[in-house]
Short mmCIF file of C-alpha atoms in Angstrom, two decimals:
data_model
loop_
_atom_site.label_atom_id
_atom_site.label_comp_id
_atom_site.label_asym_id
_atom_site.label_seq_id
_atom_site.Cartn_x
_atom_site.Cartn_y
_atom_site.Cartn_z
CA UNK A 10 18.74 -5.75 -0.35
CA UNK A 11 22.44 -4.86 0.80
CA UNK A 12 21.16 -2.98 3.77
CA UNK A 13 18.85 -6.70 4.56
CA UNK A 14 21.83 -9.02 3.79
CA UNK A 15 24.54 -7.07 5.95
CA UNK A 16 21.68 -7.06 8.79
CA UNK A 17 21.37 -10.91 8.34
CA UNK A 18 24.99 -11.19 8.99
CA UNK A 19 25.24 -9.49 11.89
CA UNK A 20 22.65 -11.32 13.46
CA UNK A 21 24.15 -14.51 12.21
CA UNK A 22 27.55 -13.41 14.16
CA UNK A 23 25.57 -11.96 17.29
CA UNK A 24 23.98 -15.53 16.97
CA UNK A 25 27.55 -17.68 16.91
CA UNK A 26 28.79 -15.57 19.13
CA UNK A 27 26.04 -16.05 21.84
CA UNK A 28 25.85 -19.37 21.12
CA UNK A 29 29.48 -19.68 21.61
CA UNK A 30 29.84 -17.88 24.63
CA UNK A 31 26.34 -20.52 26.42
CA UNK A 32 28.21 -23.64 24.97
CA UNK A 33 31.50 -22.57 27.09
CA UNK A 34 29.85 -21.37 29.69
CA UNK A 35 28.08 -24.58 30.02
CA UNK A 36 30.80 -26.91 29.68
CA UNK A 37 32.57 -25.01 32.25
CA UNK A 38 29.71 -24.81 34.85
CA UNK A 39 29.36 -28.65 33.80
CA UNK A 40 33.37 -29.48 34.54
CA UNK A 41 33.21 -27.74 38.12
CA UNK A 42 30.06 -29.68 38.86
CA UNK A 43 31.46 -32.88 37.65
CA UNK A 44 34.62 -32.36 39.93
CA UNK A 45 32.63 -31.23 43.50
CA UNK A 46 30.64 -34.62 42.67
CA UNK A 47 33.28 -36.59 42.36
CA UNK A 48 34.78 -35.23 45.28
CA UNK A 49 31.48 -36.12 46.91
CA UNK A 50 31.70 -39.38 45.65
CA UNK A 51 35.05 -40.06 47.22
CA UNK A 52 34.00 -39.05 50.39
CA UNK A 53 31.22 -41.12 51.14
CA UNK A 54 32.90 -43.60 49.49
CA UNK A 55 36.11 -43.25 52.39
CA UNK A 56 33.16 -42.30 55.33
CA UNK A 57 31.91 -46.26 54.31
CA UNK A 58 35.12 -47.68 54.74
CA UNK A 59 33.92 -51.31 54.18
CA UNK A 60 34.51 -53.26 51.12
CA UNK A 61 31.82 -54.12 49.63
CA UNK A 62 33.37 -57.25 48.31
CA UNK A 63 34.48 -58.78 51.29
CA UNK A 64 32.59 -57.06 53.69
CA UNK A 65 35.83 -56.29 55.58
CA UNK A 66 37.15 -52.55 56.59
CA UNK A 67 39.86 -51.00 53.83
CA UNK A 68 43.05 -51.90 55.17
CA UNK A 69 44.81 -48.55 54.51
CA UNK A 70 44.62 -45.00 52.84
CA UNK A 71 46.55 -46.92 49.05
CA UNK A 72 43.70 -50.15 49.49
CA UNK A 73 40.53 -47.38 49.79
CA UNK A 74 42.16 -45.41 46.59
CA UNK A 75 42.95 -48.33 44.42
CA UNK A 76 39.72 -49.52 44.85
CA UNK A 77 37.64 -46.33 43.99
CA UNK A 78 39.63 -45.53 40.94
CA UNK A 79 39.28 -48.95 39.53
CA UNK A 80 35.58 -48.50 39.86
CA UNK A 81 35.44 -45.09 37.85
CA UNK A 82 34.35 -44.64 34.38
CA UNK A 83 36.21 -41.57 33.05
CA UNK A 84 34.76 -39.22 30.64
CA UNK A 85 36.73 -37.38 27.88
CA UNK A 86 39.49 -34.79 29.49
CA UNK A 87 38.79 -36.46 32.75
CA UNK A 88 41.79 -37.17 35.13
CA UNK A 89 41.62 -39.13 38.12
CA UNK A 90 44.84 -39.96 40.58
CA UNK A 91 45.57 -41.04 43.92
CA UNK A 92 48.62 -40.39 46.15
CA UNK A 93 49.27 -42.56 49.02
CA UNK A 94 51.68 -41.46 52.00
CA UNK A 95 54.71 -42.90 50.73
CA UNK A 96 54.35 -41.23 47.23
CA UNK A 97 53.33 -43.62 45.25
CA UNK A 98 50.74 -42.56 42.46
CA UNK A 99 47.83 -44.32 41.30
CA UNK A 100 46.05 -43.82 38.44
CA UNK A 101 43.83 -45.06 35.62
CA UNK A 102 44.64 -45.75 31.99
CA UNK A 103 42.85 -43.03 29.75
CA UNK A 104 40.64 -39.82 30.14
CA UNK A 105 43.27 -36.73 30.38
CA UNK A 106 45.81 -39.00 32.08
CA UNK A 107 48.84 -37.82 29.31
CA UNK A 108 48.13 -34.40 30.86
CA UNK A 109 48.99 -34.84 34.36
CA UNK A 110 51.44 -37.55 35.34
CA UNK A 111 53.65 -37.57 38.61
CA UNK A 112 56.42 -36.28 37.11
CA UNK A 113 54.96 -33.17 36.17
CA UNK A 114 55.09 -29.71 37.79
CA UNK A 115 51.74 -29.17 37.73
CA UNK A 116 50.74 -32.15 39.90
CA UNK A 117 53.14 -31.15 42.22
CA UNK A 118 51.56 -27.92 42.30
CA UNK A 119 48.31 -28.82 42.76
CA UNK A 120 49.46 -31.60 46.24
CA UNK A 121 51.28 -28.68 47.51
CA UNK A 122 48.43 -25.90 47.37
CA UNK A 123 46.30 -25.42 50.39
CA UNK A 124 43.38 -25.09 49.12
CA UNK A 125 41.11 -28.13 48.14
CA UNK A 126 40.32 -26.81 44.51
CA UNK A 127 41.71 -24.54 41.95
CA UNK A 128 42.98 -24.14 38.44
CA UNK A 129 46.16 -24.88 36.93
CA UNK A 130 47.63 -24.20 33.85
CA UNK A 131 49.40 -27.44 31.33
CA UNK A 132 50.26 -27.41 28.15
CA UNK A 133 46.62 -28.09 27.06
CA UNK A 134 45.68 -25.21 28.22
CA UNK A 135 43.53 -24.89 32.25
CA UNK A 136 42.82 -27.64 33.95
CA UNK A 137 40.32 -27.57 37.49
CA UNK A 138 40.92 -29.79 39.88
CA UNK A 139 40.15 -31.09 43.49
CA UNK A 140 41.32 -33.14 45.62
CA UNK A 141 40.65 -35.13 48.88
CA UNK A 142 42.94 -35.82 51.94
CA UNK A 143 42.76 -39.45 52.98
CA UNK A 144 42.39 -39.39 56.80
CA UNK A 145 43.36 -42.53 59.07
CA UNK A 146 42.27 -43.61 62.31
CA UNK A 147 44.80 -42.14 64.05
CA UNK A 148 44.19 -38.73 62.21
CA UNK A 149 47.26 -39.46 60.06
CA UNK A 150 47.17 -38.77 56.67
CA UNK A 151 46.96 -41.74 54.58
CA UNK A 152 46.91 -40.25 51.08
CA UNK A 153 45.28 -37.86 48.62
CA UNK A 154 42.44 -38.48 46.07
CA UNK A 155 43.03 -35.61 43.05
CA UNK A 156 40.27 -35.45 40.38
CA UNK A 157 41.24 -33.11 37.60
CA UNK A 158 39.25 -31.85 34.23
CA UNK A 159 40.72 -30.04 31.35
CA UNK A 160 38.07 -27.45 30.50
CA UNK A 161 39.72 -26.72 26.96
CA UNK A 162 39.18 -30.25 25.24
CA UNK A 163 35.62 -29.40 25.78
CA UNK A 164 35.81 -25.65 24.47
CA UNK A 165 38.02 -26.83 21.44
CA UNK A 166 35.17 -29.09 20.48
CA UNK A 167 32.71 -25.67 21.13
CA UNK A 168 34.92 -23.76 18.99
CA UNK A 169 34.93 -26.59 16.15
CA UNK A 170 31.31 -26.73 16.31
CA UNK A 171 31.36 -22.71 15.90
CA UNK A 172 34.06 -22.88 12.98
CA UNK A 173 31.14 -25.41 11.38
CA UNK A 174 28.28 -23.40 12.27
CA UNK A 175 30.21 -20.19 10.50
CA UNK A 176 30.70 -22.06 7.13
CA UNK A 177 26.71 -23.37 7.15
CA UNK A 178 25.92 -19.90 7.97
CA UNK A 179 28.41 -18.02 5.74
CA UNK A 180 27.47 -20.44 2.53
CA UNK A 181 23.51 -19.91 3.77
CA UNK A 182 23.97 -16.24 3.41
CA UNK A 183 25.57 -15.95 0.12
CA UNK A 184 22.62 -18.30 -1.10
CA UNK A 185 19.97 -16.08 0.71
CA UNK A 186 21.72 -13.18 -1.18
CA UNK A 187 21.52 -14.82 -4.69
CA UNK A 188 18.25 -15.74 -3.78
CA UNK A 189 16.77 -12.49 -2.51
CA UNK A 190 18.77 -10.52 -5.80
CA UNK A 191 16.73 -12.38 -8.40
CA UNK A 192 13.31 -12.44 -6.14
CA UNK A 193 13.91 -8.78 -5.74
CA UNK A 194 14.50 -8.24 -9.37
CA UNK A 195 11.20 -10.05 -10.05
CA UNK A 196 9.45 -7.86 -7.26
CA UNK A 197 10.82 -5.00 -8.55
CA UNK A 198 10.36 -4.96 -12.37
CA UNK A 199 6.74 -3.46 -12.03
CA UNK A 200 8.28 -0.56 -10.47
CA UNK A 201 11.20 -0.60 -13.25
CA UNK A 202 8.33 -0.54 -15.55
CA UNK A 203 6.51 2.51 -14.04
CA UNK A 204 10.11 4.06 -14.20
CA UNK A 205 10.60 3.28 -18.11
CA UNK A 206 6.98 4.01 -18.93
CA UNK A 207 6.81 7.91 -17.02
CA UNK A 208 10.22 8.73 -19.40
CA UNK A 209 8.29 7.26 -22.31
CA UNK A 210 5.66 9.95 -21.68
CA UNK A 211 5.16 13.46 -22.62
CA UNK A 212 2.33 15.97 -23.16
CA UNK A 213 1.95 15.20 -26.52
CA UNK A 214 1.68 11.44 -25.78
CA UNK A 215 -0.89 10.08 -22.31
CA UNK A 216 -1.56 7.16 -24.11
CA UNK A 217 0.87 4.71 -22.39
CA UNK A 218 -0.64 2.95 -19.53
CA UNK A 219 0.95 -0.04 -17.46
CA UNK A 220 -0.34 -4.13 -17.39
CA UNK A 221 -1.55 -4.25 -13.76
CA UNK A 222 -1.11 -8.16 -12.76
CA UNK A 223 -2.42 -9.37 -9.17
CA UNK A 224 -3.52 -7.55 -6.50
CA UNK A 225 -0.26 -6.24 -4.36
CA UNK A 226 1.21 -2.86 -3.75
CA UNK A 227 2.89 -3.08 -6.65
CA UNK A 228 -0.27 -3.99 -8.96
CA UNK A 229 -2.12 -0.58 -6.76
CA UNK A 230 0.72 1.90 -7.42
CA UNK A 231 0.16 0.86 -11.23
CA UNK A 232 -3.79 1.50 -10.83
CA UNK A 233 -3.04 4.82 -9.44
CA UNK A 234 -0.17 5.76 -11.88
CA UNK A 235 -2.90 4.67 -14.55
CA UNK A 236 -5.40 6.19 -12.72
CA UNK A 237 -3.27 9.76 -12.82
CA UNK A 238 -2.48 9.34 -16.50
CA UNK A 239 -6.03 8.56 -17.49
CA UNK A 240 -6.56 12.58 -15.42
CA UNK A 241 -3.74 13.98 -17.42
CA UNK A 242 -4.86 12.97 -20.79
CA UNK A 243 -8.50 14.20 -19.55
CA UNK A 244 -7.05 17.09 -18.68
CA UNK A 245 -4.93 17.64 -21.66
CA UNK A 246 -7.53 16.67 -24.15
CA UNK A 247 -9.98 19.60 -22.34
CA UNK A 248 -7.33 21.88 -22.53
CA UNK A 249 -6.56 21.09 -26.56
CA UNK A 250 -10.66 21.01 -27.04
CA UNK A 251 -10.84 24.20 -25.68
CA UNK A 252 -8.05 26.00 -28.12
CA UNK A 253 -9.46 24.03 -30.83
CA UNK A 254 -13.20 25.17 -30.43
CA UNK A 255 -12.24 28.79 -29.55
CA UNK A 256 -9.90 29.67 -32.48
CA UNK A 257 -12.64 27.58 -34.70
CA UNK A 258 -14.98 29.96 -33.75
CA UNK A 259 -13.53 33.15 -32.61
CA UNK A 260 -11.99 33.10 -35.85
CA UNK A 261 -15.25 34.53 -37.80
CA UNK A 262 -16.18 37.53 -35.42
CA UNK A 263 -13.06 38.56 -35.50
CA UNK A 264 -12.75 38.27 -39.21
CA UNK A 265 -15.98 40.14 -39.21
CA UNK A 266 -15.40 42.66 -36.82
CA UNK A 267 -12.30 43.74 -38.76
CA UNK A 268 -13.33 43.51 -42.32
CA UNK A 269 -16.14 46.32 -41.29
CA UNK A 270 -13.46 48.06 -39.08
CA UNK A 271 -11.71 48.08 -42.50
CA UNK A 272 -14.12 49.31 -44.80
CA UNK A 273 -15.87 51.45 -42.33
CA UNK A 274 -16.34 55.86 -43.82
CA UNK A 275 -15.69 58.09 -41.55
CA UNK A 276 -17.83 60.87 -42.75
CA UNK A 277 -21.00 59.00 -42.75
CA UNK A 278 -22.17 58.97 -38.97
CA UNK A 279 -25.33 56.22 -39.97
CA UNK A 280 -22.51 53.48 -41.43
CA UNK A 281 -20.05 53.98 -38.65
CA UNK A 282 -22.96 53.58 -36.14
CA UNK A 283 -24.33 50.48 -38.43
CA UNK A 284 -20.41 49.13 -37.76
CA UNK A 285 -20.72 49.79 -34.08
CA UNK A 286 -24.15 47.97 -34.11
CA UNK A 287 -22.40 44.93 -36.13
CA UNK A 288 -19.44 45.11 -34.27
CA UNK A 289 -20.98 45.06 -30.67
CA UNK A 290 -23.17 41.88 -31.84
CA UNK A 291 -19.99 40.04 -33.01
CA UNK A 292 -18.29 40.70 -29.19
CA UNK A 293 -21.39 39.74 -27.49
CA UNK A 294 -21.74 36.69 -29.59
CA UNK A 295 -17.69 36.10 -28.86
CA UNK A 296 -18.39 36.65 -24.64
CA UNK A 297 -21.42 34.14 -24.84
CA UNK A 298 -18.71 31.56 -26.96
CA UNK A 299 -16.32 32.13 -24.54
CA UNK A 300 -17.98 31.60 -21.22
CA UNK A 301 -19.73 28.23 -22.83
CA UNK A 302 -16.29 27.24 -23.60
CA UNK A 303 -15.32 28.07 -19.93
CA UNK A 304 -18.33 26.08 -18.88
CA UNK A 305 -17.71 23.11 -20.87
CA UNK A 306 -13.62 23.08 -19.62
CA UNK A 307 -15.18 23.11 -15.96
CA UNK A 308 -17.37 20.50 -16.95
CA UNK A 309 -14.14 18.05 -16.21
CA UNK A 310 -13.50 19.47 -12.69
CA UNK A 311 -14.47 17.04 -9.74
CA UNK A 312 -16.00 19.89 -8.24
CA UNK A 313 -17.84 20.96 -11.55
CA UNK A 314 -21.12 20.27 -9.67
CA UNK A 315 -21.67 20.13 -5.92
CA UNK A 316 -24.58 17.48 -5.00
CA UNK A 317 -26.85 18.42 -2.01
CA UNK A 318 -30.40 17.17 -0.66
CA UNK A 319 -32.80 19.36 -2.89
CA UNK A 320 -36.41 19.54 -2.20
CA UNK A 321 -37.95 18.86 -5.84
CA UNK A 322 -41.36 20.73 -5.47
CA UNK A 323 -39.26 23.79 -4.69
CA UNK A 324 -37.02 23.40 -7.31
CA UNK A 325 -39.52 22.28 -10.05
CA UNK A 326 -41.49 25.58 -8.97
CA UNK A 327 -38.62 27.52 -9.19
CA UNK A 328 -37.54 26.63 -12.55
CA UNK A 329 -41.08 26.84 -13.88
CA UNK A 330 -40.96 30.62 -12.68
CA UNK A 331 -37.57 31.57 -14.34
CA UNK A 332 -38.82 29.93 -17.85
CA UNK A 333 -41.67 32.58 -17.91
CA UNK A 334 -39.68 35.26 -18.54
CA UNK A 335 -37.64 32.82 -22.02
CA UNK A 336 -40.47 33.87 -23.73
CA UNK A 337 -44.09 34.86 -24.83
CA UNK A 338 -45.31 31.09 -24.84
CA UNK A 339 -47.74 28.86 -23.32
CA UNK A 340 -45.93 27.47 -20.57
CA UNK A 341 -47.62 24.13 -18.99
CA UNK A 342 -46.52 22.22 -15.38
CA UNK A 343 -46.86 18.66 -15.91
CA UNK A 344 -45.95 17.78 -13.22
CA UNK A 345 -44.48 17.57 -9.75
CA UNK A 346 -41.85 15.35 -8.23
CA UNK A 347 -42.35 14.50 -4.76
CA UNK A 348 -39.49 14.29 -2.10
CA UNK A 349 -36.18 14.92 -2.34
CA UNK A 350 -33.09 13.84 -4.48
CA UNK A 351 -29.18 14.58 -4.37
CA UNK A 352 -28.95 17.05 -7.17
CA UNK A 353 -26.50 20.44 -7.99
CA UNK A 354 -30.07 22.89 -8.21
CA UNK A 355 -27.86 25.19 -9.59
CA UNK A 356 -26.47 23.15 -12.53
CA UNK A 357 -30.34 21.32 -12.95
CA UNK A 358 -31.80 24.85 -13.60
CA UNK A 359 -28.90 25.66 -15.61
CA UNK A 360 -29.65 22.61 -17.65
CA UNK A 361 -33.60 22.53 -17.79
CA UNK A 362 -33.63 26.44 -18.68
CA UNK A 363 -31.67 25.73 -21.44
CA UNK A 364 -33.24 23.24 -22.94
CA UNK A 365 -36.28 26.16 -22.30
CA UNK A 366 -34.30 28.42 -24.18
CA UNK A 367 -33.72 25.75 -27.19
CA UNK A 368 -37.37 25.22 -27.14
CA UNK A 369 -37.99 29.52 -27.44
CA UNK A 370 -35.87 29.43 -30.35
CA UNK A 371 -37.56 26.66 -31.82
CA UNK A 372 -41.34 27.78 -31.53
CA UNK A 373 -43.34 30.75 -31.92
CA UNK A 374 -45.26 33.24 -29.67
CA UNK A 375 -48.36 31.63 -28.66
CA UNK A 376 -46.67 28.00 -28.82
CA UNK A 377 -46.93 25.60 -26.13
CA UNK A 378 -43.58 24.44 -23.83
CA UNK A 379 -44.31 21.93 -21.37
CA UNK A 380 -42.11 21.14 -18.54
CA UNK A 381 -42.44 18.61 -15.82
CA UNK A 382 -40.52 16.06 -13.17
CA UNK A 383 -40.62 12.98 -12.08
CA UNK A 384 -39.44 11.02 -8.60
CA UNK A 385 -38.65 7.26 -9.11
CA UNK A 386 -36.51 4.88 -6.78
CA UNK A 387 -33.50 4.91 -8.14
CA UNK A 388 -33.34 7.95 -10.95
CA UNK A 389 -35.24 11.78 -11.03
CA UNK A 390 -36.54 12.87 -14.29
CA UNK A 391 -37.35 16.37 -15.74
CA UNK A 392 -38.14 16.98 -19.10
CA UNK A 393 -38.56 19.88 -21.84
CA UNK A 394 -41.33 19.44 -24.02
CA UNK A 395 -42.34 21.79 -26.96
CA UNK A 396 -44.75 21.86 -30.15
CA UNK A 397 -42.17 23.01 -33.05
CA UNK A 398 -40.95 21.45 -35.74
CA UNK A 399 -38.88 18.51 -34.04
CA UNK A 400 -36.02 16.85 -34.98
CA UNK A 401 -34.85 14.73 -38.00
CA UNK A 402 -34.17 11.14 -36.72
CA UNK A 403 -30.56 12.26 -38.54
CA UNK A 404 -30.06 14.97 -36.65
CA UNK A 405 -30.66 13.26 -33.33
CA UNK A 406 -26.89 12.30 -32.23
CA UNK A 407 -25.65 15.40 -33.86
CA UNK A 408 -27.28 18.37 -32.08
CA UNK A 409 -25.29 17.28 -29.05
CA UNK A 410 -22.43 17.98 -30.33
CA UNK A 411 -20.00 21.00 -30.06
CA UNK A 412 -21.01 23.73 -32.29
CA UNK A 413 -23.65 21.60 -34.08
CA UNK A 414 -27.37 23.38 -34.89
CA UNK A 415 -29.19 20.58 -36.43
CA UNK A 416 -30.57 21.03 -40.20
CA UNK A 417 -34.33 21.06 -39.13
CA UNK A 418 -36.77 23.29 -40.66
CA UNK A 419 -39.45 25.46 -39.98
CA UNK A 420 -39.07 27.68 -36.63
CA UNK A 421 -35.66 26.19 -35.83
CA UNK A 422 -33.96 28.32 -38.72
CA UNK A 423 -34.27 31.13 -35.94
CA UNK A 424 -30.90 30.11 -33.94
CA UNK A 425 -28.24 32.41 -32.77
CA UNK A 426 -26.35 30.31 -30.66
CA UNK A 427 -23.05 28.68 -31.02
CA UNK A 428 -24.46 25.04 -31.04
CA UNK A 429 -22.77 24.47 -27.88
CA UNK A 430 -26.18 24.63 -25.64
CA UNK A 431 -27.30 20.73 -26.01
CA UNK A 432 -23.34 20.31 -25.48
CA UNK A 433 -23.73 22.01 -21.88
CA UNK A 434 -26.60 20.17 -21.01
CA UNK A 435 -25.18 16.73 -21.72
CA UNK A 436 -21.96 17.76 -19.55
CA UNK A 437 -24.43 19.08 -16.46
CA UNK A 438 -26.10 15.16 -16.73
CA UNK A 439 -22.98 13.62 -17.19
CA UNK A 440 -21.62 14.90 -14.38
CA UNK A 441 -24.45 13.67 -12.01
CA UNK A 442 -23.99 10.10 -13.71
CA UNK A 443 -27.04 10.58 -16.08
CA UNK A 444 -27.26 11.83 -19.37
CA UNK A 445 -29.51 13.49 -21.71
CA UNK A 446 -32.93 11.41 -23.64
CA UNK A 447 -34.33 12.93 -27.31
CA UNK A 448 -38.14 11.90 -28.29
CA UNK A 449 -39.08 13.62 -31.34
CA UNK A 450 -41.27 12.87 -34.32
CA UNK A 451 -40.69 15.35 -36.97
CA UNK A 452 -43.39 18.36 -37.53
CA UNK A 453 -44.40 16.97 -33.86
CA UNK A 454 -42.04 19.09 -31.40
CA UNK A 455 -39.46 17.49 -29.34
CA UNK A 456 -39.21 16.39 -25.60
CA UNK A 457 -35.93 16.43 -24.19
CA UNK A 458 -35.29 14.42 -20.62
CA UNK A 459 -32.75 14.56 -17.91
CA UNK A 460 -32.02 11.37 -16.16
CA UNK A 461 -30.39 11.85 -12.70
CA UNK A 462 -29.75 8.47 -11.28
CA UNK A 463 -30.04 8.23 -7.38
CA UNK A 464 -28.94 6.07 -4.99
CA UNK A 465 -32.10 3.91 -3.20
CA UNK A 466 -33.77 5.22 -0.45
CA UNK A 467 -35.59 3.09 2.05
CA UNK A 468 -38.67 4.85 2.45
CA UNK A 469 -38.55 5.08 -1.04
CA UNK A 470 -38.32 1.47 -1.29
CA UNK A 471 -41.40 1.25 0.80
CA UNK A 472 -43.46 3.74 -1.04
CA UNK A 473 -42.84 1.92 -4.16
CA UNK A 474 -44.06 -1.55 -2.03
CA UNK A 475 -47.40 0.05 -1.32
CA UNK A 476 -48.09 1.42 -4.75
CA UNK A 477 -48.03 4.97 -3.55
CA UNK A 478 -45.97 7.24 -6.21
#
């Protein structure tokens, strides 16, 4: 705001300044012109030499001058005199007439110079003049006509107008810059806020966030700071999910690993391979717990999936192909999807196989697993459909959560996961928009569905017109 004030006042000086310097320029060009037309005037005025009264011819050189000066209307600093032969001055009452007189030097200066028009200096300050010669018959000079204007009565009333001008401009700045500090203040306070709210926070605290009010810069630069905040906390909260979930439950291999470590004989070759066995189990199961904890921590990454035009016969095929080898079970194609869909394949087989896999551990050998999917207009569909034991209405918000196995019966006592599979496959949906469907009716199986929403196609659109799938 102090770098905008001192700018306004040095355009309001350039501005007097300028305006100064036109104004005296002006009156200047204006006095000269004023003079060479009075001169003018004179002249044809003495070429005439008629009365215009009488109708008779001016008698002399004094008659011609008393007569044009009486007839002049003199302006403010104007002077206007008339010398005949003999010396004798005429003049007129007012204008600049207490300037030059016939007694001063000046005037004596000016009827002695050769030239026709100059300058002079009085105690006023410069005065231009001009003058005349009055020219008989006989070529005998008959007098002089002087016309005189003092430039500086005109450029003190420039300069007073300036001096005015200044004090509007000086008291209009000093209100612009009372003005401008509280709008400024009022501009500025979002920002102020932004300031006082990023020392509020630290990592152990994302939850501030600032009001956003209208729809300015200011009101954007709060979205985004909100925006970044609502990342860190994401971020943060993965981060503490992640050391949470792996000491939870790297805490009871380990425990196991070294309690048999412990205990383990050294002269009996069967335990100590029996501990190895145990041992290598627990590290496998830690590896698997690890790299789904890795997996779900990715899951918040913008590039945890990377969407692509995917041909859905191919893909339905291929997944179909990999679940044969989950498992000695009956595995059924329901269907087909036609066309093709913006879809991570990698992440969708990811998901779908295992859901497969859930379904394995949930059924026998001979047992029936159905998969299938499904194009619509604005959303593709594949599903995981198997003939266990289902799940208990209970049980149905609970299996998709981290390190939860459900407390169904039957088949689905078989489990050696770390509950985080269901928890995988609602982060894959998630992260295409979609998310994860249950249909189960106890001692009926289950049938899991992915919904992948897409945006609308206009062939699709078409298709869907004419009735064709």
């Amino acid at each position: 705001m102090g770098w905008l004030v001192l700018l306004l006042f040095i355009a309001l000086v350039t501005v007097t300044i300028v305006t100064r310097n036109l104004l005296v320029g002006q009156a200047r060009s204006e006095a000269t012109q004023a003079l060479y037309q009075e001169a003018q005037e004179f002249r044809q005025f003495a070429e005439s030499g008629v009365n215009q009264t009488t109708g008779q011819p001016y008698k002399n050189g004094e008659e011609l001058l008393r007569r044009h000066i009486a007839r002049q209307y003199l302006e403010s600093g104007e002077i206007m005199l008339g010398v005949t032969a003999d010396g004798t001055v005429i003049g007129r009452p007012g204008g600049g007439q207490d300037v030059l007189t016939s007694s001063t030097t000046e005037f004596r200066q000016i009827l002695r110079s050769p030239v026709l028009t100059g300058t002079v200096a009085t105690r006023d300050g410069p005065l231009r003049w001009s003058k005349v010669p009055v020219v008989g018959d006989q070529g005998r000079s008959e007098g002089t006509f002087v016309v005189a204007y003092a430039v500086d009565r005109d450029t003190r009333e420039v300069d007073q107008m300036m001096r005015t001008l200044a004090l509007v401009s000086a008291i209009g700045l000093v209100l612009a810059a009372g003005a401008a500090w509280l709008v400024s203040g009022q501009i500025l306070e979002p920002v102020n806020t932004v300031r006082r709210a990023a020392a509020r926070i630290s990592h152990d605290d994302l939850t501030e966030r600032i009001p956003v009010h209208g729809h300015d810069e200011i009101a954007a630069l709060a979205e985004q700071f909100n925006g970044m905040l609502d990342r860190l906390d994401q971020a943060f909260g993965a981060q503490r999910q992640f050391l949470d979930d792996a000491s939870h439950e790297l805490r009871t291999p380990i425990t196991i690993i070294r309690g048999n470590l412990e205990f383990v004989a050294d002269d009996d070759p069967l335990e100590r391979a029996e501990v190895v066995r145990l041992c290598t189990d627990e590290l496998d199961r830690m590896s698997r717990i690890v790299e789904d904890l890795l997996l779900l921590a990715k899951s918040r990454r913008p590039d945890f999936v990377v969407l692509e035009d995917v041909a859905l016969p191919d893909l339905t095929s291929d997944i179909h192909a990999k679940l044969r080898a989950l498992g000695a079970r009956q595995w059924q194609l329901d269907s087909i999807a036609e066309g093709e869909a913006r879809l991570d394949p990698d992440r969708v087989t990811q998901a779908v196989v295992q859901l497969a896999a859930n379904a394995v551990q949930h059924t026998g050998p001979g047992d029936t697993i159905r998969l299938g999917s499904a194009r619509h207009v604005d959303e593709v569909l594949f599903w995981v459909a198997d003939s266990g034991p289902g799940v208990r209405q209970e049980d149905g918000e609970a299996i998709f959560e981290r390190f939860s196995r459900g407390s169904t019966g039957g088949a689905r006592g078989n489990r050696t996961g770390a509950g985080l599979g269901l928890t995988i496959v609602t982060a894959i949906a998630e992260a295409h928009g979609g998310w994860v469907e249950l249909e189960s009716v106890p001692g009926n199986g289950a049938t899991f569905t992915l919904r992948f929403p897409q945006p609308e196609r206009r062939d699709d659109h078409i298709r869907d017109q004419e009735g064709r799938p």
